[in-house]
Every structure is written in C-alpha cells, then in structure tokens.
Coordinates of C-alpha atoms in Angstrom, one line a residue:
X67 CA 111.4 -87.8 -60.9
X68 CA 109.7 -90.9 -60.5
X69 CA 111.9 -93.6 -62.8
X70 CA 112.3 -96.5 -61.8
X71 CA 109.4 -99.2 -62.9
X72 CA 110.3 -101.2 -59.5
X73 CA 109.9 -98.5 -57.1
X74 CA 106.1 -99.4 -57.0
X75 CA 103.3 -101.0 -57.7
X76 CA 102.2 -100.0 -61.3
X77 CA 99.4 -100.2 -63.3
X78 CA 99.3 -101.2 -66.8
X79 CA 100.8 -98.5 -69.2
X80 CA 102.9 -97.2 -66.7
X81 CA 105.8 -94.5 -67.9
X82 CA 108.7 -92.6 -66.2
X83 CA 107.1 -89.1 -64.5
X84 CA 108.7 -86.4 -63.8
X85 CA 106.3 -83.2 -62.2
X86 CA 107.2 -79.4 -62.1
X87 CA 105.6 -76.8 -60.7
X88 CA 105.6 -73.0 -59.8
X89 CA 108.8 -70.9 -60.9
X90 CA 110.9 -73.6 -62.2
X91 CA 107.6 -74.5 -64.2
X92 CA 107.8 -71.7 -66.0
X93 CA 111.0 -71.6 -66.7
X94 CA 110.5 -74.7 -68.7
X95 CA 107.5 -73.2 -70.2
X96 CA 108.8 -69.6 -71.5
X97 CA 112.0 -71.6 -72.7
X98 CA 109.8 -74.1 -74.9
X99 CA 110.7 -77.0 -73.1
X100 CA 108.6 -80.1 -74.8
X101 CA 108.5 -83.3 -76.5
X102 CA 111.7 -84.3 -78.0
X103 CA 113.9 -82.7 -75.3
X104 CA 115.9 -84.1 -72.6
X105 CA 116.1 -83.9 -69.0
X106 CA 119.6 -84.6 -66.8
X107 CA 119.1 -85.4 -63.2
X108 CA 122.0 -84.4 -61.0
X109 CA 122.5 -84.4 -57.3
X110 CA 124.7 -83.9 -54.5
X111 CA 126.7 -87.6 -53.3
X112 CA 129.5 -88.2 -51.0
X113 CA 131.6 -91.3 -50.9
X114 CA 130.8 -93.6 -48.4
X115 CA 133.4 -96.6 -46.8
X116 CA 132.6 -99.7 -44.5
X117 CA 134.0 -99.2 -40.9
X118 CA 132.9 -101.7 -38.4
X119 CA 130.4 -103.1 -40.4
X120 CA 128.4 -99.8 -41.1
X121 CA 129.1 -97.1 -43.5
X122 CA 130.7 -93.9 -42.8
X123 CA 131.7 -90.7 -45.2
X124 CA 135.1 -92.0 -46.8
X125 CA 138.0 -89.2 -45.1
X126 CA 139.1 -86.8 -47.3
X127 CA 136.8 -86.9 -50.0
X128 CA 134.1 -84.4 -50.2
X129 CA 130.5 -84.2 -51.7
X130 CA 130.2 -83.7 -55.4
X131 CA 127.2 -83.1 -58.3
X132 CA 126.8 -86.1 -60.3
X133 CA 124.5 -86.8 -63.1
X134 CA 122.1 -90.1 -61.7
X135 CA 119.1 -90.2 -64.2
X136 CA 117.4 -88.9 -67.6
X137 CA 114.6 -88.7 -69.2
X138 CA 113.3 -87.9 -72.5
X139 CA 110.1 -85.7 -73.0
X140 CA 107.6 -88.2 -75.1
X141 CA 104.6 -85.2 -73.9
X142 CA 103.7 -83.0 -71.8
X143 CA 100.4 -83.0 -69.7
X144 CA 99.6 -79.3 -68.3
X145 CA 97.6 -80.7 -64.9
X146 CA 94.3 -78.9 -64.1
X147 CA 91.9 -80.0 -61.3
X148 CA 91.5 -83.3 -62.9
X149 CA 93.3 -86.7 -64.3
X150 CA 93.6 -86.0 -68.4
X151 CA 91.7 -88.9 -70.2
X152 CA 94.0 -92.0 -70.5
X153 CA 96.3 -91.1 -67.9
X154 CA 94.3 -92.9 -65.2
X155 CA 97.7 -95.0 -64.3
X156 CA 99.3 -91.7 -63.5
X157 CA 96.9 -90.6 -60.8
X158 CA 99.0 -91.9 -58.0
X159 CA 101.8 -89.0 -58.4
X160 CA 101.6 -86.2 -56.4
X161 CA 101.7 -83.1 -59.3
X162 CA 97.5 -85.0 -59.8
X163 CA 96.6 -84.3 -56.7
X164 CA 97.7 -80.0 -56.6
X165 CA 95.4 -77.6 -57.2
X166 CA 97.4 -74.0 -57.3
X167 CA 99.4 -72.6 -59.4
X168 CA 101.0 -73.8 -62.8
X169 CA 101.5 -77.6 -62.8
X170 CA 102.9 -80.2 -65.5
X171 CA 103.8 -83.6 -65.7
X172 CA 106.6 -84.9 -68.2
X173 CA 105.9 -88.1 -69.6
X174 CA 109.0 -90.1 -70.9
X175 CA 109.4 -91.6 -74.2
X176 CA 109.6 -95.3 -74.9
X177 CA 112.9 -95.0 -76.2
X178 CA 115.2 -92.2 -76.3
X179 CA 115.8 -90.8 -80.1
X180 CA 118.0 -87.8 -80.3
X181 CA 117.6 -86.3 -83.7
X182 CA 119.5 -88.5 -86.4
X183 CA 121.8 -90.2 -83.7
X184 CA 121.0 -93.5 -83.1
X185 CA 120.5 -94.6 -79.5
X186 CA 119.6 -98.4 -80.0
X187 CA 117.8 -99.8 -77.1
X188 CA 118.2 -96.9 -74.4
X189 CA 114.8 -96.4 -72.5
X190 CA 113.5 -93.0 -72.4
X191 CA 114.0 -92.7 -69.1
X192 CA 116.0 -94.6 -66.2
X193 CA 118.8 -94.2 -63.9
X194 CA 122.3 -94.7 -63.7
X195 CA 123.1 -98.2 -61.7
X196 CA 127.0 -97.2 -60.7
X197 CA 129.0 -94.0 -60.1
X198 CA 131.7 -93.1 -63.2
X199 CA 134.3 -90.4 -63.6
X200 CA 132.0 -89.1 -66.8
X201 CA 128.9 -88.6 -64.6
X202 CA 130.6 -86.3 -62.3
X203 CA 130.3 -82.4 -62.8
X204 CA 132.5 -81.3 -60.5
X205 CA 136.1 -80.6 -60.7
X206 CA 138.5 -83.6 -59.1
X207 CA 140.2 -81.0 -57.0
X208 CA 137.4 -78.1 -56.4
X209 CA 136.9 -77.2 -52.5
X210 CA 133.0 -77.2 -53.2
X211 CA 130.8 -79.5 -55.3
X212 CA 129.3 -76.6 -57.3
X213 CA 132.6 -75.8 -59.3
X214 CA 131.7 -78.2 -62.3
X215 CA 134.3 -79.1 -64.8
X216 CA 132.9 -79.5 -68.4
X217 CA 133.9 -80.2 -71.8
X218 CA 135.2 -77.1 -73.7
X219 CA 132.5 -76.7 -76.4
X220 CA 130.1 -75.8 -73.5
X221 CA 131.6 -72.5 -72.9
X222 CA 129.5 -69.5 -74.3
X223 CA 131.5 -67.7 -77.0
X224 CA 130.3 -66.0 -79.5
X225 CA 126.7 -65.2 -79.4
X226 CA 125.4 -68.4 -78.3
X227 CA 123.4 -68.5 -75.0
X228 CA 124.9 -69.8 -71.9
X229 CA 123.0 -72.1 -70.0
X230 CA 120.0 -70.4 -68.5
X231 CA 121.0 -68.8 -65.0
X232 CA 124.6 -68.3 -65.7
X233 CA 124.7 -65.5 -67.7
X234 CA 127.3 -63.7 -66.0
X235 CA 131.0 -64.2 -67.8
X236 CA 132.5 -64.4 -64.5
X237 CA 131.1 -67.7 -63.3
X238 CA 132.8 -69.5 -66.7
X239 CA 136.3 -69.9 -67.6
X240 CA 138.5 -71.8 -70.2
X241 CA 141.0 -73.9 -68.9
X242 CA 142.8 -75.4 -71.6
X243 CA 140.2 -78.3 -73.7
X244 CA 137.9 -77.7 -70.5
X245 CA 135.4 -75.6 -69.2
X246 CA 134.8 -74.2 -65.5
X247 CA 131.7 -73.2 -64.3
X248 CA 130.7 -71.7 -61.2
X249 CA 127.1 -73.3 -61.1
X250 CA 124.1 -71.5 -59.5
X251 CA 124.0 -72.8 -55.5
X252 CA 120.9 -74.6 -55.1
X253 CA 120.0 -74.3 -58.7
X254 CA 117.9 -76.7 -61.0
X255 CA 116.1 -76.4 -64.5
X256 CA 119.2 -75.4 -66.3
X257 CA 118.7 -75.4 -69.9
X258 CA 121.5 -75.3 -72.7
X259 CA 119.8 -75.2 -76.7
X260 CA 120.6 -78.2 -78.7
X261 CA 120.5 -75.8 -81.6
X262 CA 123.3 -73.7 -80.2
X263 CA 125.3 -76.1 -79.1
X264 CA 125.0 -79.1 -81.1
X265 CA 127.7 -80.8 -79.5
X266 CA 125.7 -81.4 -76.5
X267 CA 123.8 -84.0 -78.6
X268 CA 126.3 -85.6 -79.8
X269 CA 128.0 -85.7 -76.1
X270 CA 124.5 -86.9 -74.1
X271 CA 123.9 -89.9 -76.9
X272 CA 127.9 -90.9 -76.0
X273 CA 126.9 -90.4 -72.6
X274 CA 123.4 -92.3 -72.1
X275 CA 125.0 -94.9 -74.5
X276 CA 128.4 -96.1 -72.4
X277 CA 126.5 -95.5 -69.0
X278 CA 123.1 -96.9 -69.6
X279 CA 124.8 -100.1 -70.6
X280 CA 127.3 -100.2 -67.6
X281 CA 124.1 -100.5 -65.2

C-alpha cells in the first residue's frame, strides 16, 4: 500500500493506493470487495532496543502481527493496458505499468465513513505513527506470532462465516470473553462481512478513532 502523502513526490489530486493482483485479486473480486469497505494492514514486527548506540532485537521478546495502516475503498479502478482518464497522478504505481493477468487499484476515500458511525476527521487512509497493545493480534504469551488473540464476538458461531481461509473449526477457540485463532501462515486478503458481524464496525471505528489520534 502506498499511504503516506510524504513518501514521495505527488502530483496534484494525489490519494492513498493500494494494488492487487492475481489470486488474492480475485479473492477480493468473487467476495464483492468495493467502495465502502475497509482494508487492515498487518505485518510481522519485532521489538528493537539501543545497545551501543545501534539497535538490536530486544532479548526475550519475539516477533508478532500488528495492525500498521488502513484504508477505506472510495473506488475501484480494474487496470487494463492503459491509465483510466483522470487518473493521470496515479501512473507512477507499479499495478499501471502490468500487463498480465487480473489487476486493480484501490483508491482511498477522503474520509473514512463507516455506515451511521461517525468517524469525525479520520483520513481514509493512513498509518499508525506508534505501536499499542490494541493493534497487536497476537496473543502476549503465544510461541509464534500467528496465534492471534481477538475479541470474542469474532468467533464463528452459529451460521455466520468465519473469516475467509479459516474455515476449519479447529484453528478457533473460545477462551473465556476472547477468541484464538490459528491464522493462515503467510496469509493475506482475509475478509470478515460487516453484515455478519456487525460488531466489527463498531470495533474498527473504536479502533481507527483512539489510534489515528495517538499518531
């Protein structure tokens, strides 16, 4: 994802990007993925400490997933062999310049609205500025960052659908007001239905809200 308005030069009109291509492409596709809908970026970190006056992997704390970015979906521009008429200020990112296979590029919103929530004066796209216990997904004590501890309404009971590419029972568990997952290794595009599980509005706009204005 390309979020951050002082990464480069811009030209005027300039949005957040973020390009997809190939399989995970169409997993956004066949799942109706569009305007309106939002986009978590997580990634693996590791704690670092100064020793010596350069930094070094702080002992006894191990790598972890942690939510660093969003963006909201304002449209989506399905790339061909050419730049789409107004979109002359996106020809610099890389998904332009492809020419195989099933290509988009997501275009944020000016400002993120989630349905009736109010989100006053959160950009529809950005990145978080400092680490916090609420972005993290994995578990405090797990013995590898993909065992992600989450709140309890995202387990899938009932008939709603788990989050794409864990549809196996055996990689959630309850554990008391919390949820264990065993996420997908190497995984991305995961996608949970607001529909379904309309405490995950509720939860992102709490989220975006307390971090954005941390940064």
């Amino acid at each position: 994802p390309d979020l951050v308005r002082e990464s480069l030069l811009r030209s005027p009109g300039w949005r957040p990007l973020f390009g997809q291509a190939g399989a995970a492409q169409g997993h956004l596709r066949n799942h109706g993925v569009g305007p309106g809908d939002l986009f978590l970026f997580f990634g693996l970190f590791r704690q670092v400490e100064l020793v010596g006056g350069a930094y070094a992997w702080a002992k006894g704390l191990r790598p972890c997933h942690v939510l660093w970015g969003w963006l909201q979906i304002g449209e989506v521009l399905e790339l061909g062999t050419f730049t789409p008429a107004g979109y002359e200020w996106a020809a610099y990112h890389p998904h332009f310049r492809r020419g195989r296979g099933p290509s988009a590029v997501y275009v944020a919103s000016r400002e993120l609205t989630v349905r009736a929530i109010a989100a006053q004066g959160i950009p529809g796209a950005g990145v978080f500025a400092r680490f916090s216990p609420r972005l993290r997904l994995t578990a405090a004590l797990a013995q590898h960052p993909s065992s992600w501890d989450l709140p309890s309404w995202f387990y899938p009971s009932g008939n709603r659908t788990p989050l794409t590419y864990h549809a196996d029972p055996k990689r959630w568990r309850m554990l008391g007001q919390r949820t264990e997952l065993r996420a997908a290794a190497r995984g991305q595009e995961f996608i949970l239905d607001g529909d379904e599980y309309p405490e995950a509005v509720r939860w992102a706009c709490d989220l975006l809200e307390t971090e954005e204005r941390r940064s």
